[in-house]
CSV table of C-alpha atoms and ligand atoms in Angstrom, one decimal:
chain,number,residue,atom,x,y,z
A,1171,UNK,CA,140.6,238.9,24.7
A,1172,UNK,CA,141.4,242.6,23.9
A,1173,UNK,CA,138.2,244.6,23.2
A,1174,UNK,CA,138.7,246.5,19.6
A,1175,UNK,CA,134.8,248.9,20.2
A,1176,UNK,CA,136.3,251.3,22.5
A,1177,UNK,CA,138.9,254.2,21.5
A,1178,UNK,CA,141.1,256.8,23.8
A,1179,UNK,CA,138.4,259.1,24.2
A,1180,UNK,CA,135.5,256.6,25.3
A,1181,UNK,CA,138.3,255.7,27.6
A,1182,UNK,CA,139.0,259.0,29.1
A,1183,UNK,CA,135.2,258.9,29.9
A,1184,UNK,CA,135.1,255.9,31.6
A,1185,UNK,CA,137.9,257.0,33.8
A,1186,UNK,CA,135.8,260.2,34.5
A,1187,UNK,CA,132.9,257.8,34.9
A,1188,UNK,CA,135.0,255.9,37.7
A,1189,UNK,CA,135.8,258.8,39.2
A,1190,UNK,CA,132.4,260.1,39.9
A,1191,UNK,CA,131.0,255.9,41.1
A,1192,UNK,CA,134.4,256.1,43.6
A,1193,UNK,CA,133.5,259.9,45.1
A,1194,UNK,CA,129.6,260.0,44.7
A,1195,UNK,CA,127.8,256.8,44.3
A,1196,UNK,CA,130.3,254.3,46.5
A,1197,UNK,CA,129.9,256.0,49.6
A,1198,UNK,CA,126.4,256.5,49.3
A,1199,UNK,CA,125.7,252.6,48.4
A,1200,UNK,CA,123.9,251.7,51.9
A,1201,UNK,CA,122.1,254.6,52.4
A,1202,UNK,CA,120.7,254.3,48.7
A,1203,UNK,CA,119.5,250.8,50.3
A,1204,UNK,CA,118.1,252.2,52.6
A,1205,UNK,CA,115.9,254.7,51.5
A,1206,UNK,CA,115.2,253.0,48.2
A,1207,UNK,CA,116.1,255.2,46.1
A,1208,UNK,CA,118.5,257.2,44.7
A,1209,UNK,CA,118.6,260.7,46.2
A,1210,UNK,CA,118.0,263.8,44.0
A,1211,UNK,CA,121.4,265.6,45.2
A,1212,UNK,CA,122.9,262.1,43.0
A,1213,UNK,CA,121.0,262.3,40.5
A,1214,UNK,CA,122.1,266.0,39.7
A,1215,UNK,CA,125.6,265.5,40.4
A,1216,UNK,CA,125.7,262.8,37.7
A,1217,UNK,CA,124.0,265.2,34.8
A,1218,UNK,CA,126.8,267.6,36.2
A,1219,UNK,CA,129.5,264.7,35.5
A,1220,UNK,CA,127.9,264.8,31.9
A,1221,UNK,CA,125.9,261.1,32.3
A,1222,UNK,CA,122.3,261.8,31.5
A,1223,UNK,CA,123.1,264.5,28.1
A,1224,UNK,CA,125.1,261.6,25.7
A,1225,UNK,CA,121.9,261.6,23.6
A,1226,UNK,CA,121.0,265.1,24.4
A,1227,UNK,CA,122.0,267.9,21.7
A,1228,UNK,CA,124.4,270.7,22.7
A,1229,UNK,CA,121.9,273.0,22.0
A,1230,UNK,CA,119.9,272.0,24.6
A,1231,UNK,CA,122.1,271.3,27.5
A,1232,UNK,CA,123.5,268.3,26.8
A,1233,UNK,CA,127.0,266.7,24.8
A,1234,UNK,CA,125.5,265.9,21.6
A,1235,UNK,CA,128.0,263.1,21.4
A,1236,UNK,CA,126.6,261.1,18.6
A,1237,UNK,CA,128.3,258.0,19.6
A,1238,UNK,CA,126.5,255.4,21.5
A,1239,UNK,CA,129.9,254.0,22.5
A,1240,UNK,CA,129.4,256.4,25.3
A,1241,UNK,CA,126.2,255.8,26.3
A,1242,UNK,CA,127.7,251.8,26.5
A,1243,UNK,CA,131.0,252.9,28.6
A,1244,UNK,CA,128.5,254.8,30.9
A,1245,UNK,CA,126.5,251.7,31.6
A,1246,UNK,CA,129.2,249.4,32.1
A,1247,UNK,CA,130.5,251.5,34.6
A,1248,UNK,CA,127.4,252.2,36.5
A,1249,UNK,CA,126.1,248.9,36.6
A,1250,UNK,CA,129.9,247.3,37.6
A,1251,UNK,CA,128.8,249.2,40.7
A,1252,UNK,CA,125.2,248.2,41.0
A,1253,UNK,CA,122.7,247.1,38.4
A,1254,UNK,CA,119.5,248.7,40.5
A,1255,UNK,CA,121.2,252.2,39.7
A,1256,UNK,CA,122.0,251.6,36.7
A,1257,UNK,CA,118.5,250.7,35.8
A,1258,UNK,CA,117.6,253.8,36.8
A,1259,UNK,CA,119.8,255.9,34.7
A,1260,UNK,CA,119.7,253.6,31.7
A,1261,UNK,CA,115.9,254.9,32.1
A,1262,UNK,CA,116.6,258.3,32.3
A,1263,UNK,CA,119.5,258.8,30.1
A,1264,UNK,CA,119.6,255.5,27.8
A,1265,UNK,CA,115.9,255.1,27.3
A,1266,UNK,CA,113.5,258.1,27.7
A,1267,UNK,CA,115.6,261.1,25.9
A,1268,UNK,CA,115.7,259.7,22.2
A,1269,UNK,CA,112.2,260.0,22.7
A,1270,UNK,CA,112.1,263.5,23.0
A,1271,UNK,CA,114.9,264.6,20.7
A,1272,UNK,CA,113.5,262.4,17.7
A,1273,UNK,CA,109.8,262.9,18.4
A,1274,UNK,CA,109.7,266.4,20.2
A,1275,UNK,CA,108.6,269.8,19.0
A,1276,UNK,CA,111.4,272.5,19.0
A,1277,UNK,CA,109.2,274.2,22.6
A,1278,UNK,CA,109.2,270.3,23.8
A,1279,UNK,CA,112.8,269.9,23.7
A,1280,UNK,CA,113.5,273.1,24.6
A,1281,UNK,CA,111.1,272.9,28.0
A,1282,UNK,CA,112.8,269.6,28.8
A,1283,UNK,CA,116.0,268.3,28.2
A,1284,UNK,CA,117.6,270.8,29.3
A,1285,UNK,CA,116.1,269.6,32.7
A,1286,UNK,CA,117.1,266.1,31.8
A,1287,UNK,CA,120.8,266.3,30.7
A,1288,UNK,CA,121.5,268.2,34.2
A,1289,UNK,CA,119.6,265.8,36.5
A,1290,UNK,CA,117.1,268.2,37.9
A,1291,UNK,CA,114.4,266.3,36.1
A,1292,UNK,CA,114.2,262.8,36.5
A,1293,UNK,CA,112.3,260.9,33.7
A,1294,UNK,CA,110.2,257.6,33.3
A,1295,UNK,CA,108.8,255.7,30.5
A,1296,UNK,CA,105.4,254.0,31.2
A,1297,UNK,CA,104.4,251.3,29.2
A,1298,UNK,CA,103.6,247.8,31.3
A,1299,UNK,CA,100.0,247.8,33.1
A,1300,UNK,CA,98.6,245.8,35.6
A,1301,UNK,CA,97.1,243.7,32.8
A,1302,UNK,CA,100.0,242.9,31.1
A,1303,UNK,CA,103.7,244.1,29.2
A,1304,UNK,CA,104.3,241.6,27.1
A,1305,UNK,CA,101.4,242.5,25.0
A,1306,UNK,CA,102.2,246.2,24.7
A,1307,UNK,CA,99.6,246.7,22.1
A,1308,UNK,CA,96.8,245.2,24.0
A,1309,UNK,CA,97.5,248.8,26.9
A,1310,UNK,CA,94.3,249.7,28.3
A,1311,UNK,CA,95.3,253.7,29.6
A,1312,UNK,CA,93.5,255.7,27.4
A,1313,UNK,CA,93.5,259.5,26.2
A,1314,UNK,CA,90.0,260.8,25.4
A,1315,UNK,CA,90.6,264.3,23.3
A,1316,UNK,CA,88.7,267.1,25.2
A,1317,UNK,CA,89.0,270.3,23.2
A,1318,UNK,CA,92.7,271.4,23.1
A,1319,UNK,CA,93.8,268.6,24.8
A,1320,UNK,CA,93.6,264.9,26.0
A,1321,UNK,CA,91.8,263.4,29.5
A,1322,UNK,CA,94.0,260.3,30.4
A,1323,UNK,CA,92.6,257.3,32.5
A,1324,UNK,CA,94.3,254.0,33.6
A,1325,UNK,CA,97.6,253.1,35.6
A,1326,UNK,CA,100.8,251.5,35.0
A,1327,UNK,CA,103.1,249.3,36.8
A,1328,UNK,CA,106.5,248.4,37.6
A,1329,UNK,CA,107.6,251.7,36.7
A,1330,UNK,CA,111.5,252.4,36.9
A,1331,UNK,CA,111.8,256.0,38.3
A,1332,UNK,CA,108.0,255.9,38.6
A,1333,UNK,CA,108.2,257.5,42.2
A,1334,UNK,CA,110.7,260.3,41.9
A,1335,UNK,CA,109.8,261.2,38.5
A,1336,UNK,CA,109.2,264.8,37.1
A,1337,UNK,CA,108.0,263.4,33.7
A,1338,UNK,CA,106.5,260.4,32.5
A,1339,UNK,CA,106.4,259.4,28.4
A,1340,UNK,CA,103.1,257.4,28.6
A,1341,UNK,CA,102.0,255.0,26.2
A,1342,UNK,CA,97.7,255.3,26.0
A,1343,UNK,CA,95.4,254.5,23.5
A,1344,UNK,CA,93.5,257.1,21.8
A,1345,UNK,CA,91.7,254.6,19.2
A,1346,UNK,CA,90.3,251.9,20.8
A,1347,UNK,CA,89.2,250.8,17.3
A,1348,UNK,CA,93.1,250.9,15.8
A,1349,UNK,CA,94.9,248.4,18.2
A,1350,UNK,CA,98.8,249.1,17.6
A,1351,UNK,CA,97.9,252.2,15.5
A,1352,UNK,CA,95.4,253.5,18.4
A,1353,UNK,CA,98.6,254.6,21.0
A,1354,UNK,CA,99.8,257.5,21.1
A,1355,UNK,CA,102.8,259.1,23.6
A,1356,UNK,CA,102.2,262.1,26.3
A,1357,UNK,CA,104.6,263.3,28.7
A,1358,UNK,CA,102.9,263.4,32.1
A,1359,UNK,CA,104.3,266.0,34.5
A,1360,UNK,CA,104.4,265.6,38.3
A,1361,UNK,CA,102.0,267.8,39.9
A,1362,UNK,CA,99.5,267.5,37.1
A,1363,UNK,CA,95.7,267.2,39.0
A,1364,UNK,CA,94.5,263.2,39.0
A,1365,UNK,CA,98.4,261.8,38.9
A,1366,UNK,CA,99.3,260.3,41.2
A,1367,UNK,CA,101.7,257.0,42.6
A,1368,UNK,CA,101.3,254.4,44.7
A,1369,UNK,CA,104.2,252.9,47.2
A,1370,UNK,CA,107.6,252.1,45.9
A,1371,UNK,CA,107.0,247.8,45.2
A,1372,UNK,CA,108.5,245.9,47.0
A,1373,UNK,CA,111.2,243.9,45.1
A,1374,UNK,CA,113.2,240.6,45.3
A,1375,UNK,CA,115.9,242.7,44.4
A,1376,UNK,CA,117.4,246.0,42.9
A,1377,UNK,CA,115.9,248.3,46.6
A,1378,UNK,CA,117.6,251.2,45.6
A,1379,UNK,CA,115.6,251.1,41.9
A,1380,UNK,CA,112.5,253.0,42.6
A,1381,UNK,CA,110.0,251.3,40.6
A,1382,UNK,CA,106.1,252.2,41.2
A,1383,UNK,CA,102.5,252.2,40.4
A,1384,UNK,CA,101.5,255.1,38.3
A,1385,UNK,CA,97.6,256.5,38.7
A,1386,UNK,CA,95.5,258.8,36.1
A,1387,UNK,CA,92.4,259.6,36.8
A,1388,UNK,CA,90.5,262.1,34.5
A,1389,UNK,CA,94.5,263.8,34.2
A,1390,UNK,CA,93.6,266.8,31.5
A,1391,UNK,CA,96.7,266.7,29.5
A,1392,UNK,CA,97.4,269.4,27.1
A,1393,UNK,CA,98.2,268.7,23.3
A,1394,UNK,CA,101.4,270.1,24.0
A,1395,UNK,CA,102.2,267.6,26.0
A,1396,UNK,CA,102.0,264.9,23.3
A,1397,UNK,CA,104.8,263.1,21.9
A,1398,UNK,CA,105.2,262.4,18.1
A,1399,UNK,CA,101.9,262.0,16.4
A,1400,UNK,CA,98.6,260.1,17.3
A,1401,UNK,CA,98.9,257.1,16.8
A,1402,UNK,CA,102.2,256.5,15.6
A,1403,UNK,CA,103.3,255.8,19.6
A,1404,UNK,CA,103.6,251.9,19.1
A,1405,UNK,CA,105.9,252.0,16.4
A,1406,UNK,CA,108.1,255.0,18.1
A,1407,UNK,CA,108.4,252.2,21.2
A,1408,UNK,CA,109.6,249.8,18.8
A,1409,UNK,CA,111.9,251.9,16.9
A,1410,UNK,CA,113.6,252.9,20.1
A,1411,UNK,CA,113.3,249.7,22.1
A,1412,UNK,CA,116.6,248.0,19.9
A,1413,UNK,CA,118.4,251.0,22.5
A,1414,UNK,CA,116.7,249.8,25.4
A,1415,UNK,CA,117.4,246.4,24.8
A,1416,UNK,CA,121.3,246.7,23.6
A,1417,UNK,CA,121.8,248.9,26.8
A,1418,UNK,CA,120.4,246.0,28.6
A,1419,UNK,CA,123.0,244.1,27.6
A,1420,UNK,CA,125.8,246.0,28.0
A,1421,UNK,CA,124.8,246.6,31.7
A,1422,UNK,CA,124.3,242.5,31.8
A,1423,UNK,CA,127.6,241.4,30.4
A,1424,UNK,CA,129.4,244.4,33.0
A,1425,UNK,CA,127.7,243.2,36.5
A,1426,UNK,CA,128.0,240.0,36.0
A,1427,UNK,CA,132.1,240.1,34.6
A,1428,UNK,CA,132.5,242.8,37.6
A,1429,UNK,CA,130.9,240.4,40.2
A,1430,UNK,CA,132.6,237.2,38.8
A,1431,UNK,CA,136.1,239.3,38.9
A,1432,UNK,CA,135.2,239.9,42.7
A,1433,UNK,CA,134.4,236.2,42.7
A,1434,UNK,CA,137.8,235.2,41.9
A,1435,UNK,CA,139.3,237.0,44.3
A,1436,UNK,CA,137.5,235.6,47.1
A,1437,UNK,CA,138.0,232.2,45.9
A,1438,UNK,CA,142.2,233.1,46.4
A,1439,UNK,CA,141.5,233.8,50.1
A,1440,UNK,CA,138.9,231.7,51.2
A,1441,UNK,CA,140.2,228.6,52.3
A,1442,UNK,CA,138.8,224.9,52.9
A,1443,UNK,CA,140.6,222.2,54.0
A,1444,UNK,CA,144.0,224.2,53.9
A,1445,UNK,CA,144.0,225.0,50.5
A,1446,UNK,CA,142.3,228.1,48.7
A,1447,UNK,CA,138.7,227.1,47.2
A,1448,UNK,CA,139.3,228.7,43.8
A,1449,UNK,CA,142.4,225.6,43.3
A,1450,UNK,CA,139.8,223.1,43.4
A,1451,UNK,CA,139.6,221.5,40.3
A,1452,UNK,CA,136.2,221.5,40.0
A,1453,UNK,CA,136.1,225.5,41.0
A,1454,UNK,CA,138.8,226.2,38.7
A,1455,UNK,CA,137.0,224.3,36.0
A,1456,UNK,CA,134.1,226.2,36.7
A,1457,UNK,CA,135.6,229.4,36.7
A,1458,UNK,CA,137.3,228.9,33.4
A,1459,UNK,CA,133.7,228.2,32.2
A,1460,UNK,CA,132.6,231.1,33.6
A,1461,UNK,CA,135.4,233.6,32.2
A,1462,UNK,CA,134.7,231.8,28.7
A,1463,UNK,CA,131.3,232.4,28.7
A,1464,UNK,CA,131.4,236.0,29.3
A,1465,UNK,CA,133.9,237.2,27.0
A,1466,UNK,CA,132.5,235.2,24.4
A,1467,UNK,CA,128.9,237.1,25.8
A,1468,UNK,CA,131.2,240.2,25.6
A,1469,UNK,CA,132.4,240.0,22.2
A,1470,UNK,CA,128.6,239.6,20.7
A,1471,UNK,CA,127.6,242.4,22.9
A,1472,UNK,CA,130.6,244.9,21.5
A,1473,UNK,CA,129.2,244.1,17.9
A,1474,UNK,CA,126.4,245.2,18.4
A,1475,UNK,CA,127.4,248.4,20.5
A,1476,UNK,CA,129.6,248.7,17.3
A,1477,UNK,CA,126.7,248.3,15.1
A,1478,UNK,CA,124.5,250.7,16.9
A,1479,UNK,CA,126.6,253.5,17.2
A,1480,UNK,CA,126.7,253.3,13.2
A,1481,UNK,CA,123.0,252.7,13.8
A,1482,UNK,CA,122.7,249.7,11.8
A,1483,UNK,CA,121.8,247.6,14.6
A,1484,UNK,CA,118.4,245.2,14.1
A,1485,UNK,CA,115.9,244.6,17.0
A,1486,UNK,CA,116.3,241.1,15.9
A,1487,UNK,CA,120.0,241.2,16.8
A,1488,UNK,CA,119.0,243.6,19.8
A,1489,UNK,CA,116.8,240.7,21.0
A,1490,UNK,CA,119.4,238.0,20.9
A,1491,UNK,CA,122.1,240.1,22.9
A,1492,UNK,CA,119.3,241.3,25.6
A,1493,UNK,CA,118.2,237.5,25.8
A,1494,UNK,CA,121.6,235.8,25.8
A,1495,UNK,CA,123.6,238.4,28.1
A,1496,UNK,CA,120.4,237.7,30.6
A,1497,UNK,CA,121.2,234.2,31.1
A,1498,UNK,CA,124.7,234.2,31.2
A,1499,UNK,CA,124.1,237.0,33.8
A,1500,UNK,CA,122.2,234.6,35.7
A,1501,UNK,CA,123.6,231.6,35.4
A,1502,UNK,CA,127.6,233.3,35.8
A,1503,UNK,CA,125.6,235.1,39.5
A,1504,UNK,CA,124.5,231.6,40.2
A,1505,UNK,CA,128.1,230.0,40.2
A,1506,UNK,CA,129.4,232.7,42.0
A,1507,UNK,CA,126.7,232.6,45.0
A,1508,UNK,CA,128.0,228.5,45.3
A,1509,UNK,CA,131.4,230.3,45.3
A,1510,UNK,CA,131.1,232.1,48.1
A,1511,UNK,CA,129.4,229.0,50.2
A,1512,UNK,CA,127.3,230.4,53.0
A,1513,UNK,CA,128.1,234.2,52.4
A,1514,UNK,CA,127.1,233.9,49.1
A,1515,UNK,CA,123.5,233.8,50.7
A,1516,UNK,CA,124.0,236.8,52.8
A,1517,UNK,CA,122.7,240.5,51.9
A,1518,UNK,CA,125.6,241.9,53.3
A,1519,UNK,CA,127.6,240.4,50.9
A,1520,UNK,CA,127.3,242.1,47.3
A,1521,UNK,CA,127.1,238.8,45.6
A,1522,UNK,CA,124.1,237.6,47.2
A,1523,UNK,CA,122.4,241.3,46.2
A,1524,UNK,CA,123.6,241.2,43.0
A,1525,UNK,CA,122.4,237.5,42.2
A,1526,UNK,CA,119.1,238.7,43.4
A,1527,UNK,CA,119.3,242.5,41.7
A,1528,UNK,CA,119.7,240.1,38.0
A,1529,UNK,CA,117.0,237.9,38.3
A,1530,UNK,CA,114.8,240.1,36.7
A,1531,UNK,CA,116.6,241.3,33.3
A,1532,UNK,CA,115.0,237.9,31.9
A,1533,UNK,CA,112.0,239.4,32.4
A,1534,UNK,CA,111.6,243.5,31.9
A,1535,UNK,CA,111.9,245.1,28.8
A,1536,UNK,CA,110.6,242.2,27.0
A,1537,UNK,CA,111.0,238.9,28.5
A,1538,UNK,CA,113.7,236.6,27.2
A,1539,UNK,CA,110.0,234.6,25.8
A,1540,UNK,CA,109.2,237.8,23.4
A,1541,UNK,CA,113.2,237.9,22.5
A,1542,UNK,CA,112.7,234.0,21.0
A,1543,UNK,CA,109.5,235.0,19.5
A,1544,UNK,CA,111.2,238.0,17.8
A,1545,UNK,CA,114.0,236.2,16.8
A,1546,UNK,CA,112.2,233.0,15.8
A,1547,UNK,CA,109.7,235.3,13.5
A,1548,UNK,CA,112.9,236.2,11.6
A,1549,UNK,CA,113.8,233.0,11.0
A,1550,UNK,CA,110.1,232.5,9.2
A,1551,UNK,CA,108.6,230.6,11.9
B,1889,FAD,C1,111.9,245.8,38.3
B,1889,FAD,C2,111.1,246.1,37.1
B,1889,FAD,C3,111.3,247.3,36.4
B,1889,FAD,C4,110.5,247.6,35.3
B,1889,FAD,N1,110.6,248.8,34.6
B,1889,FAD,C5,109.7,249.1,33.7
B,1889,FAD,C6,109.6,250.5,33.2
B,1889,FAD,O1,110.4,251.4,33.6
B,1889,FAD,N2,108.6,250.8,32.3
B,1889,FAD,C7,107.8,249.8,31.8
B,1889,FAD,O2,106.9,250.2,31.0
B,1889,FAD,N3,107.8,248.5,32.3
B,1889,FAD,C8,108.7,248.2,33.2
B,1889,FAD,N4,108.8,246.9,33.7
B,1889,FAD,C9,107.8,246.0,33.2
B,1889,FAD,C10,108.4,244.9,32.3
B,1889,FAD,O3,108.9,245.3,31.1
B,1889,FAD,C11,107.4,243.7,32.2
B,1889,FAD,O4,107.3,243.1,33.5
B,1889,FAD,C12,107.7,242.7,31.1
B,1889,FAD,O5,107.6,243.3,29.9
B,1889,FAD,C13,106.8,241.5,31.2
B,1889,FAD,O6,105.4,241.9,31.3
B,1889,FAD,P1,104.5,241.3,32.4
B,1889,FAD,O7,105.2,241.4,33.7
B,1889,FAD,O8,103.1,241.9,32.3
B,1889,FAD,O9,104.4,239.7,32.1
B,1889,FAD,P2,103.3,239.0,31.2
B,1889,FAD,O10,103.3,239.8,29.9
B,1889,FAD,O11,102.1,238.8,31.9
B,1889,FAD,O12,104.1,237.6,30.9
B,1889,FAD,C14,104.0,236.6,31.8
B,1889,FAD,C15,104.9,235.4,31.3
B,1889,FAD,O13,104.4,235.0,30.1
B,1889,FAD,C16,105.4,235.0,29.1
B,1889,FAD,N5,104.9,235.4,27.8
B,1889,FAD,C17,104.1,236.4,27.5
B,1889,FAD,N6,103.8,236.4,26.2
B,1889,FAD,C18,104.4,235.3,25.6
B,1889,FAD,C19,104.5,234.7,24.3
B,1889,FAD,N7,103.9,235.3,23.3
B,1889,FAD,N8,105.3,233.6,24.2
B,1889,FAD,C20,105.9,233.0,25.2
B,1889,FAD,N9,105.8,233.5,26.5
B,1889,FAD,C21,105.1,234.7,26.7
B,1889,FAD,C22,106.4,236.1,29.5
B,1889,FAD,O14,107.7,235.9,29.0
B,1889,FAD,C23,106.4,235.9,31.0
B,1889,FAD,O15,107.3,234.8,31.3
B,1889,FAD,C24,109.6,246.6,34.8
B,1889,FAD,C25,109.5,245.4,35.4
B,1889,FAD,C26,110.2,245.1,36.6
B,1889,FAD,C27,110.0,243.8,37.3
């Protein structure tokens, strides 16, 4: 099927988009592996490449583009070429700066994004702790005021970015009386005494995402540094998290059609009992399922880029995307893994990372669980 959400100039991008994964990210791909992570000399030639300032104002640095449809073509094309990078930049360019341009001071903005838009600050939202994510408003980390400013204490985990970053939007409570309405946001900056990180986790998948503990003990925190008003930091995070969670898709629906095109291919060549696997009926059945089920995935996922970039999009509609493209994700990886027999089980195939690298977008930014529950609360039950 012909997509209809994309016009000439989101095009253009994406070929500019291509052309930076083929000369920058491509031939960097094992090393990123190896030292899980994504090296800072990337990061900064993809705010050069115009990637991380698509939600950034012109006035400060970045494209002012207005048009999520960007933000969406960026994603596809990142994650097409691995979703543990593109995690990281959906995080940093997707995720953290609508924060900061809707809820930022004039000095905030101007002190940061210019930073962000040109990759020479890398940014982080922390939100899940030890003691749970799902349950965002039950977050322990909390922000005592202490004359002009704020004394944080408590840690987060899973953090996406969490070890590189410059700046951190945490989520604490400040009101341990006010539950949802007790949270407020403060932007944590690296070097700031009693922050600190523990090792990059160790994964099942998605190495070259660096995703940490986070630390604060007695970290003095000036009131400049907070984001929006008190207590008004749960309902930003659920204002913003439709973004996260349509972004989510996007970057589902794109690694798993780009892996399953690859998965064709090798089911041309690879040959069993003299005849290409792919011509089995039961593969070609299964493939033919498989194309189905993504661009049907596709076509509710282009709605609701659609949608958002006219920003009508609901959280409710949000949550179904981020839920469904997840499983198909997983369950299209799956079928491609048997696909591949034996080297679909082998790390130095991309198919075997890339199974493993998906497993976990059923679970992080709201679990495809809290999706139903949203989704099923909107029905009235
Ligand atoms: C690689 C990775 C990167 C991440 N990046 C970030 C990040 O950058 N920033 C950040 O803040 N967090 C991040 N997270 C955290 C992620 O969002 C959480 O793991 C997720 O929200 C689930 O929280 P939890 O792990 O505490 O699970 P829990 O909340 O403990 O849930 C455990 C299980 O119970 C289920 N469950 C919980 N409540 C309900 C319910 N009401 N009904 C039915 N089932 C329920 C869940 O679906 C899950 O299956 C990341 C996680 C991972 C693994």
């Amino acid at each position: 099927m012909p997509r209809n959400v994309y016009g000439p100039d989101h095009e253009a991008f994406r070929s500019s988009v291509r052309e930076f994964v083929e000369r920058t990210l491509k031939p960097r791909a094992e090393q990123m592996l190896e030292v899980k992570s994504v090296d800072r000399d990337i990061w900064k030639e993809a705010g050069k490449q115009g990637l991380f300032g698509l939600d950034i104002p012109e006035e400060f640095g970045g494209a002012g583009a207005d048009d999520y449809r960007f933000n969406a073509v960026a994603a596809e094309e990142i994650a097409g070429f691995n979703f543990a990078v593109s995690s990281c930049f959906g995080i940093h360019s997707d995720v953290c700066p609508p924060y900061i341009v809707d809820l930022g001071t004039q000095e905030q903005k101007e002190r940061w994004l210019p930073g962000m838009a040109n990759g020479d600050l890398i940014c982080a939202i922390a939100m899940t702790e030890p003691s749970g994510g799902s349950d965002l408003a039950a977050l322990k980390t909390t922000a005592v005021r202490d004359g002009d400013g704020w004394v944080l204490n408590g840690s987060k985990t899973f953090i996406t970015n969490g070890y590189q970053a410059d700046l951190v939007i945490v989520a604490a409570r400040t009101d341990p009386a006010k539950g949802a309405k007790g949270i407020t946001l403060f932007m944590v900056e690296a070097g700031m005494e009693g922050f600190s990180r523990g090792r990059k986790l160790d994964k099942v998948g998605q190495e070259e995402a660096d995703t940490s503990e986070l630390f604060f003990e007695d970290v003095r925190v000036p009131d400049a540094n907070r984001l929006g008003e008190e207590g008004l930091g749960f309902i930003s995070m659920m204002q913003r998290l439709p973004q996260e969670r349509v972004g989510a898709a996007v970057a589902n629906t794109a690694h798993a059609f780009q892996i399953f095109r690859e998965t064709v291919a090798y089911t041309k060549e690879r040959k069993a009992f003299g005849q290409p696997v792919g011509s089995f009926q039961h593969n070609k059945f299964k493939m033919a399922e498989l194309q189905t089920k993504l661009e049907v995935t596709q076509a509710y996922v282009d709605d609701c880029i659609a949608a958002h970039a006219e920003q009508k999009l609901t959280a409710v509609d949000a949550a179904k995307a981020k839920w469904f493209s997840a499983q198909v994700q997983n369950d299209v990886l799956d079928e491609c893994v048997q696909l591949y027999g034996g080297y679909g089980f082998m790390n130095e195939y991309r198919v075997a990372r890339a199974w493993r690298d998906a497993r976990v977008s059923k679970i992080w930014a709201g679990s495809n669980e809290i999706m139903k529950e949203l989704i099923g609360r909107d029905l009235g039950l």
